[in-house]
Amino acid sequence: KWVVAGIVEDSEAYKLGVRMNDQILKINNILVGQIDLNKFVDKLKANDVLNLRIKRDGEEKEIIFKLNVFLKT
């Protein structure tokens, strides 16, 4: 289960509706259960376009955004 653990309030994702604790169901139409988190994060870079399918309070929503703020930990 992937959950948004942090988000920058100036980011495009935040402005389009991604919030803390949103459950991420799919990324670019791939179920997160089929994605290796570490490999995925290693490949991410600024300006990548992501298509997220998220779930919050029982409702699913699709959000497409450019990764304009990305902090690797």
PDB file of N, CA and C in Angstrom:
ATOM      1  N   LYS A   1       0.855  -1.187   0.000  1.00  0.00           N
ATOM      2  CA  LYS A   1       0.000   0.000   0.000  1.00  0.00           C
ATOM      3  C   LYS A   1       0.890   1.236   0.000  1.00  0.00           C
ATOM      4  N   TRP A   2       0.700   2.091  -0.990  1.00  0.00           N
ATOM      5  CA  TRP A   2       1.467   3.334  -1.087  1.00  0.00           C
ATOM      6  C   TRP A   2       0.589   4.491  -0.624  1.00  0.00           C
ATOM      7  N   VAL A   3       1.146   5.330   0.226  1.00  0.00           N
ATOM      8  CA  VAL A   3       0.419   6.464   0.783  1.00  0.00           C
ATOM      9  C   VAL A   3       1.292   7.706   0.673  1.00  0.00           C
ATOM     10  N   VAL A   4       0.683   8.832   0.349  1.00  0.00           N
ATOM     11  CA  VAL A   4       1.419  10.096   0.271  1.00  0.00           C
ATOM     12  C   VAL A   4       1.851  10.463   1.691  1.00  0.00           C
ATOM     13  N   ALA A   5       3.174  10.492   1.908  1.00  0.00           N
ATOM     14  CA  ALA A   5       3.717  10.757   3.242  1.00  0.00           C
ATOM     15  C   ALA A   5       4.204  12.192   3.395  1.00  0.00           C
ATOM     16  N   GLY A   6       4.314  12.900   2.289  1.00  0.00           N
ATOM     17  CA  GLY A   6       4.735  14.293   2.334  1.00  0.00           C
ATOM     18  C   GLY A   6       4.469  14.946   0.990  1.00  0.00           C
ATOM     19  N   ILE A   7       4.165  16.227   1.030  1.00  0.00           N
ATOM     20  CA  ILE A   7       3.910  16.956  -0.220  1.00  0.00           C
ATOM     21  C   ILE A   7       4.252  18.426  -0.013  1.00  0.00           C
ATOM     22  N   VAL A   8       4.854  19.010  -1.022  1.00  0.00           N
ATOM     23  CA  VAL A   8       5.222  20.427  -0.993  1.00  0.00           C
ATOM     24  C   VAL A   8       4.018  21.236  -1.455  1.00  0.00           C
ATOM     25  N   GLU A   9       3.610  22.208  -0.631  1.00  0.00           N
ATOM     26  CA  GLU A   9       2.381  22.948  -0.938  1.00  0.00           C
ATOM     27  C   GLU A   9       2.465  23.810  -2.196  1.00  0.00           C
ATOM     28  N   ASP A  10       3.661  24.132  -2.668  1.00  0.00           N
ATOM     29  CA  ASP A  10       3.813  24.892  -3.913  1.00  0.00           C
ATOM     30  C   ASP A  10       3.843  23.995  -5.146  1.00  0.00           C
ATOM     31  N   SER A  11       3.831  22.694  -4.952  1.00  0.00           N
ATOM     32  CA  SER A  11       3.969  21.771  -6.079  1.00  0.00           C
ATOM     33  C   SER A  11       2.689  21.716  -6.915  1.00  0.00           C
ATOM     34  N   GLU A  12       2.873  21.321  -8.174  1.00  0.00           N
ATOM     35  CA  GLU A  12       1.725  21.167  -9.068  1.00  0.00           C
ATOM     36  C   GLU A  12       0.793  20.068  -8.553  1.00  0.00           C
ATOM     37  N   ALA A  13       1.358  18.991  -8.013  1.00  0.00           N
ATOM     38  CA  ALA A  13       0.540  17.897  -7.481  1.00  0.00           C
ATOM     39  C   ALA A  13      -0.387  18.401  -6.379  1.00  0.00           C
ATOM     40  N   TYR A  14       0.139  19.219  -5.480  1.00  0.00           N
ATOM     41  CA  TYR A  14      -0.676  19.760  -4.389  1.00  0.00           C
ATOM     42  C   TYR A  14      -1.775  20.666  -4.949  1.00  0.00           C
ATOM     43  N   LYS A  15      -1.391  21.515  -5.875  1.00  0.00           N
ATOM     44  CA  LYS A  15      -2.362  22.441  -6.464  1.00  0.00           C
ATOM     45  C   LYS A  15      -3.493  21.704  -7.184  1.00  0.00           C
ATOM     46  N   LEU A  16      -3.191  20.490  -7.699  1.00  0.00           N
ATOM     47  CA  LEU A  16      -4.202  19.707  -8.411  1.00  0.00           C
ATOM     48  C   LEU A  16      -4.973  18.758  -7.495  1.00  0.00           C
ATOM     49  N   GLY A  17      -4.599  18.710  -6.204  1.00  0.00           N
ATOM     50  CA  GLY A  17      -5.422  17.958  -5.272  1.00  0.00           C
ATOM     51  C   GLY A  17      -4.788  16.796  -4.538  1.00  0.00           C
ATOM     52  N   VAL A  18      -3.507  16.493  -4.769  1.00  0.00           N
ATOM     53  CA  VAL A  18      -2.861  15.420  -4.018  1.00  0.00           C
ATOM     54  C   VAL A  18      -2.641  15.907  -2.585  1.00  0.00           C
ATOM     55  N   ARG A  19      -2.987  15.056  -1.616  1.00  0.00           N
ATOM     56  CA  ARG A  19      -2.890  15.431  -0.205  1.00  0.00           C
ATOM     57  C   ARG A  19      -2.208  14.340   0.608  1.00  0.00           C
ATOM     58  N   MET A  20      -1.719  14.743   1.780  1.00  0.00           N
ATOM     59  CA  MET A  20      -1.129  13.788   2.713  1.00  0.00           C
ATOM     60  C   MET A  20      -2.128  12.670   2.977  1.00  0.00           C
ATOM     61  N   ASN A  21      -1.619  11.477   3.103  1.00  0.00           N
ATOM     62  CA  ASN A  21      -2.393  10.270   3.415  1.00  0.00           C
ATOM     63  C   ASN A  21      -3.287   9.767   2.285  1.00  0.00           C
ATOM     64  N   ASP A  22      -3.231  10.391   1.101  1.00  0.00           N
ATOM     65  CA  ASP A  22      -3.931   9.819  -0.050  1.00  0.00           C
ATOM     66  C   ASP A  22      -3.299   8.460  -0.350  1.00  0.00           C
ATOM     67  N   GLN A  23      -4.124   7.477  -0.647  1.00  0.00           N
ATOM     68  CA  GLN A  23      -3.614   6.179  -1.048  1.00  0.00           C
ATOM     69  C   GLN A  23      -3.380   6.217  -2.555  1.00  0.00           C
ATOM     70  N   ILE A  24      -2.195   5.826  -2.984  1.00  0.00           N
ATOM     71  CA  ILE A  24      -1.882   5.775  -4.413  1.00  0.00           C
ATOM     72  C   ILE A  24      -2.199   4.373  -4.913  1.00  0.00           C
ATOM     73  N   LEU A  25      -3.102   4.275  -5.867  1.00  0.00           N
ATOM     74  CA  LEU A  25      -3.521   2.987  -6.410  1.00  0.00           C
ATOM     75  C   LEU A  25      -2.738   2.616  -7.664  1.00  0.00           C
ATOM     76  N   LYS A  26      -2.556   3.596  -8.556  1.00  0.00           N
ATOM     77  CA  LYS A  26      -1.854   3.376  -9.824  1.00  0.00           C
ATOM     78  C   LYS A  26      -0.970   4.574 -10.131  1.00  0.00           C
ATOM     79  N   ILE A  27       0.119   4.297 -10.825  1.00  0.00           N
ATOM     80  CA  ILE A  27       0.976   5.351 -11.369  1.00  0.00           C
ATOM     81  C   ILE A  27       1.155   5.048 -12.845  1.00  0.00           C
ATOM     82  N   ASN A  28       0.805   6.003 -13.684  1.00  0.00           N
ATOM     83  CA  ASN A  28       0.873   5.825 -15.143  1.00  0.00           C
ATOM     84  C   ASN A  28       0.181   4.526 -15.565  1.00  0.00           C
ATOM     85  N   ASN A  29      -0.992   4.283 -14.974  1.00  0.00           N
ATOM     86  CA  ASN A  29      -1.847   3.132 -15.278  1.00  0.00           C
ATOM     87  C   ASN A  29      -1.262   1.782 -14.872  1.00  0.00           C
ATOM     88  N   ILE A  30      -0.262   1.766 -14.003  1.00  0.00           N
ATOM     89  CA  ILE A  30       0.311   0.523 -13.481  1.00  0.00           C
ATOM     90  C   ILE A  30      -0.037   0.435 -11.998  1.00  0.00           C
ATOM     91  N   LEU A  31      -0.617  -0.684 -11.577  1.00  0.00           N
ATOM     92  CA  LEU A  31      -0.930  -0.874 -10.168  1.00  0.00           C
ATOM     93  C   LEU A  31       0.347  -0.790  -9.339  1.00  0.00           C
ATOM     94  N   VAL A  32       0.303  -0.076  -8.239  1.00  0.00           N
ATOM     95  CA  VAL A  32       1.523   0.108  -7.439  1.00  0.00           C
ATOM     96  C   VAL A  32       2.076  -1.214  -6.919  1.00  0.00           C
ATOM     97  N   GLY A  33       1.234  -2.223  -6.765  1.00  0.00           N
ATOM     98  CA  GLY A  33       1.709  -3.535  -6.340  1.00  0.00           C
ATOM     99  C   GLY A  33       2.654  -4.185  -7.340  1.00  0.00           C
ATOM    100  N   GLN A  34       2.653  -3.687  -8.572  1.00  0.00           N
ATOM    101  CA  GLN A  34       3.521  -4.215  -9.629  1.00  0.00           C
ATOM    102  C   GLN A  34       4.768  -3.365  -9.816  1.00  0.00           C
ATOM    103  N   ILE A  35       4.942  -2.345  -8.970  1.00  0.00           N
ATOM    104  CA  ILE A  35       6.062  -1.409  -9.100  1.00  0.00           C
ATOM    105  C   ILE A  35       7.011  -1.593  -7.929  1.00  0.00           C
ATOM    106  N   ASP A  36       8.301  -1.683  -8.214  1.00  0.00           N
ATOM    107  CA  ASP A  36       9.321  -1.701  -7.169  1.00  0.00           C
ATOM    108  C   ASP A  36       9.564  -0.257  -6.749  1.00  0.00           C
ATOM    109  N   LEU A  37       9.188   0.086  -5.528  1.00  0.00           N
ATOM    110  CA  LEU A  37       9.246   1.469  -5.051  1.00  0.00           C
ATOM    111  C   LEU A  37      10.639   2.073  -5.192  1.00  0.00           C
ATOM    112  N   ASN A  38      11.667   1.369  -4.768  1.00  0.00           N
ATOM    113  CA  ASN A  38      13.025   1.919  -4.829  1.00  0.00           C
ATOM    114  C   ASN A  38      13.478   2.186  -6.256  1.00  0.00           C
ATOM    115  N   LYS A  39      13.214   1.243  -7.163  1.00  0.00           N
ATOM    116  CA  LYS A  39      13.589   1.440  -8.568  1.00  0.00           C
ATOM    117  C   LYS A  39      12.808   2.597  -9.170  1.00  0.00           C
ATOM    118  N   PHE A  40      11.519   2.685  -8.826  1.00  0.00           N
ATOM    119  CA  PHE A  40      10.683   3.758  -9.350  1.00  0.00           C
ATOM    120  C   PHE A  40      11.204   5.122  -8.905  1.00  0.00           C
ATOM    121  N   VAL A  41      11.486   5.268  -7.618  1.00  0.00           N
ATOM    122  CA  VAL A  41      11.975   6.546  -7.078  1.00  0.00           C
ATOM    123  C   VAL A  41      13.327   6.902  -7.681  1.00  0.00           C
ATOM    124  N   ASP A  42      14.200   5.901  -7.852  1.00  0.00           N
ATOM    125  CA  ASP A  42      15.519   6.170  -8.434  1.00  0.00           C
ATOM    126  C   ASP A  42      15.429   6.728  -9.847  1.00  0.00           C
ATOM    127  N   LYS A  43      14.392   6.343 -10.589  1.00  0.00           N
ATOM    128  CA  LYS A  43      14.242   6.791 -11.984  1.00  0.00           C
ATOM    129  C   LYS A  43      13.550   8.147 -12.105  1.00  0.00           C
ATOM    130  N   LEU A  44      12.880   8.590 -11.039  1.00  0.00           N
ATOM    131  CA  LEU A  44      12.153   9.861 -11.106  1.00  0.00           C
ATOM    132  C   LEU A  44      13.096  11.044 -11.256  1.00  0.00           C
ATOM    133  N   LYS A  45      12.624  12.028 -12.018  1.00  0.00           N
ATOM    134  CA  LYS A  45      13.387  13.273 -12.141  1.00  0.00           C
ATOM    135  C   LYS A  45      12.406  14.427 -12.330  1.00  0.00           C
ATOM    136  N   ALA A  46      12.890  15.609 -12.053  1.00  0.00           N
ATOM    137  CA  ALA A  46      12.055  16.799 -12.212  1.00  0.00           C
ATOM    138  C   ALA A  46      11.504  16.852 -13.629  1.00  0.00           C
ATOM    139  N   ASN A  47      10.289  17.307 -13.750  1.00  0.00           N
ATOM    140  CA  ASN A  47       9.562  17.481 -15.007  1.00  0.00           C
ATOM    141  C   ASN A  47       8.990  16.198 -15.593  1.00  0.00           C
ATOM    142  N   ASP A  48       9.141  15.058 -14.898  1.00  0.00           N
ATOM    143  CA  ASP A  48       8.431  13.858 -15.332  1.00  0.00           C
ATOM    144  C   ASP A  48       6.927  14.111 -15.187  1.00  0.00           C
ATOM    145  N   VAL A  49       6.142  13.574 -16.113  1.00  0.00           N
ATOM    146  CA  VAL A  49       4.691  13.680 -16.018  1.00  0.00           C
ATOM    147  C   VAL A  49       4.176  12.387 -15.392  1.00  0.00           C
ATOM    148  N   LEU A  50       3.390  12.530 -14.346  1.00  0.00           N
ATOM    149  CA  LEU A  50       2.833  11.375 -13.653  1.00  0.00           C
ATOM    150  C   LEU A  50       1.311  11.407 -13.722  1.00  0.00           C
ATOM    151  N   ASN A  51       0.745  10.243 -13.919  1.00  0.00           N
ATOM    152  CA  ASN A  51      -0.698  10.061 -13.894  1.00  0.00           C
ATOM    153  C   ASN A  51      -0.993   9.198 -12.672  1.00  0.00           C
ATOM    154  N   LEU A  52      -1.538   9.796 -11.629  1.00  0.00           N
ATOM    155  CA  LEU A  52      -1.842   9.075 -10.400  1.00  0.00           C
ATOM    156  C   LEU A  52      -3.324   8.766 -10.304  1.00  0.00           C
ATOM    157  N   ARG A  53      -3.626   7.567  -9.865  1.00  0.00           N
ATOM    158  CA  ARG A  53      -4.982   7.197  -9.458  1.00  0.00           C
ATOM    159  C   ARG A  53      -4.887   7.098  -7.941  1.00  0.00           C
ATOM    160  N   ILE A  54      -5.594   8.005  -7.237  1.00  0.00           N
ATOM    161  CA  ILE A  54      -5.530   8.044  -5.782  1.00  0.00           C
ATOM    162  C   ILE A  54      -6.895   7.729  -5.178  1.00  0.00           C
ATOM    163  N   LYS A  55      -6.869   7.391  -3.914  1.00  0.00           N
ATOM    164  CA  LYS A  55      -8.107   7.127  -3.179  1.00  0.00           C
ATOM    165  C   LYS A  55      -8.051   7.897  -1.877  1.00  0.00           C
ATOM    166  N   ARG A  56      -9.123   8.637  -1.608  1.00  0.00           N
ATOM    167  CA  ARG A  56      -9.247   9.407  -0.369  1.00  0.00           C
ATOM    168  C   ARG A  56     -10.693   9.315   0.095  1.00  0.00           C
ATOM    169  N   ASP A  57     -10.852   8.954   1.343  1.00  0.00           N
ATOM    170  CA  ASP A  57     -12.202   8.852   1.938  1.00  0.00           C
ATOM    171  C   ASP A  57     -13.145   8.002   1.084  1.00  0.00           C
ATOM    172  N   GLY A  58     -12.610   6.903   0.531  1.00  0.00           N
ATOM    173  CA  GLY A  58     -13.442   5.979  -0.236  1.00  0.00           C
ATOM    174  C   GLY A  58     -13.689   6.372  -1.678  1.00  0.00           C
ATOM    175  N   GLU A  59     -13.208   7.558  -2.091  1.00  0.00           N
ATOM    176  CA  GLU A  59     -13.418   8.018  -3.468  1.00  0.00           C
ATOM    177  C   GLU A  59     -12.109   7.995  -4.243  1.00  0.00           C
ATOM    178  N   GLU A  60     -12.188   7.529  -5.488  1.00  0.00           N
ATOM    179  CA  GLU A  60     -11.014   7.505  -6.359  1.00  0.00           C
ATOM    180  C   GLU A  60     -10.997   8.737  -7.255  1.00  0.00           C
ATOM    181  N   LYS A  61      -9.780   9.180  -7.558  1.00  0.00           N
ATOM    182  CA  LYS A  61      -9.602  10.372  -8.383  1.00  0.00           C
ATOM    183  C   LYS A  61      -8.329  10.200  -9.202  1.00  0.00           C
ATOM    184  N   GLU A  62      -8.353  10.686 -10.442  1.00  0.00           N
ATOM    185  CA  GLU A  62      -7.163  10.666 -11.294  1.00  0.00           C
ATOM    186  C   GLU A  62      -6.578  12.072 -11.343  1.00  0.00           C
ATOM    187  N   ILE A  63      -5.269  12.150 -11.151  1.00  0.00           N
ATOM    188  CA  ILE A  63      -4.580  13.440 -11.197  1.00  0.00           C
ATOM    189  C   ILE A  63      -3.343  13.287 -12.076  1.00  0.00           C
ATOM    190  N   ILE A  64      -3.225  14.151 -13.075  1.00  0.00           N
ATOM    191  CA  ILE A  64      -2.076  14.146 -13.979  1.00  0.00           C
ATOM    192  C   ILE A  64      -1.321  15.447 -13.766  1.00  0.00           C
ATOM    193  N   PHE A  65      -0.010  15.324 -13.520  1.00  0.00           N
ATOM    194  CA  PHE A  65       0.771  16.520 -13.217  1.00  0.00           C
ATOM    195  C   PHE A  65       2.232  16.328 -13.596  1.00  0.00           C
ATOM    196  N   LYS A  66       2.916  17.452 -13.716  1.00  0.00           N
ATOM    197  CA  LYS A  66       4.359  17.453 -13.956  1.00  0.00           C
ATOM    198  C   LYS A  66       5.056  17.540 -12.607  1.00  0.00           C
ATOM    199  N   LEU A  67       6.042  16.708 -12.414  1.00  0.00           N
ATOM    200  CA  LEU A  67       6.782  16.647 -11.158  1.00  0.00           C
ATOM    201  C   LEU A  67       7.741  17.839 -11.107  1.00  0.00           C
ATOM    202  N   ASN A  68       7.227  18.983 -10.616  1.00  0.00           N
ATOM    203  CA  ASN A  68       8.056  20.185 -10.614  1.00  0.00           C
ATOM    204  C   ASN A  68       8.828  20.376  -9.312  1.00  0.00           C
ATOM    205  N   VAL A  69       8.477  19.620  -8.271  1.00  0.00           N
ATOM    206  CA  VAL A  69       9.225  19.634  -7.023  1.00  0.00           C
ATOM    207  C   VAL A  69       9.422  18.187  -6.622  1.00  0.00           C
ATOM    208  N   PHE A  70      10.682  17.771  -6.479  1.00  0.00           N
ATOM    209  CA  PHE A  70      10.943  16.387  -6.122  1.00  0.00           C
ATOM    210  C   PHE A  70      12.136  16.323  -5.199  1.00  0.00           C
ATOM    211  N   LEU A  71      11.919  15.801  -4.017  1.00  0.00           N
ATOM    212  CA  LEU A  71      12.972  15.675  -3.015  1.00  0.00           C
ATOM    213  C   LEU A  71      13.195  14.199  -2.740  1.00  0.00           C
ATOM    214  N   LYS A  72      14.390  13.712  -3.019  1.00  0.00           N
ATOM    215  CA  LYS A  72      14.715  12.316  -2.699  1.00  0.00           C
ATOM    216  C   LYS A  72      15.290  12.279  -1.303  1.00  0.00           C
ATOM    217  N   THR A  73      14.880  11.272  -0.525  1.00  0.00           N
ATOM    218  CA  THR A  73      15.430  11.135   0.824  1.00  0.00           C
ATOM    219  C   THR A  73      16.338   9.940   0.907  1.00  0.00           C
TER     220      THR A  73
END
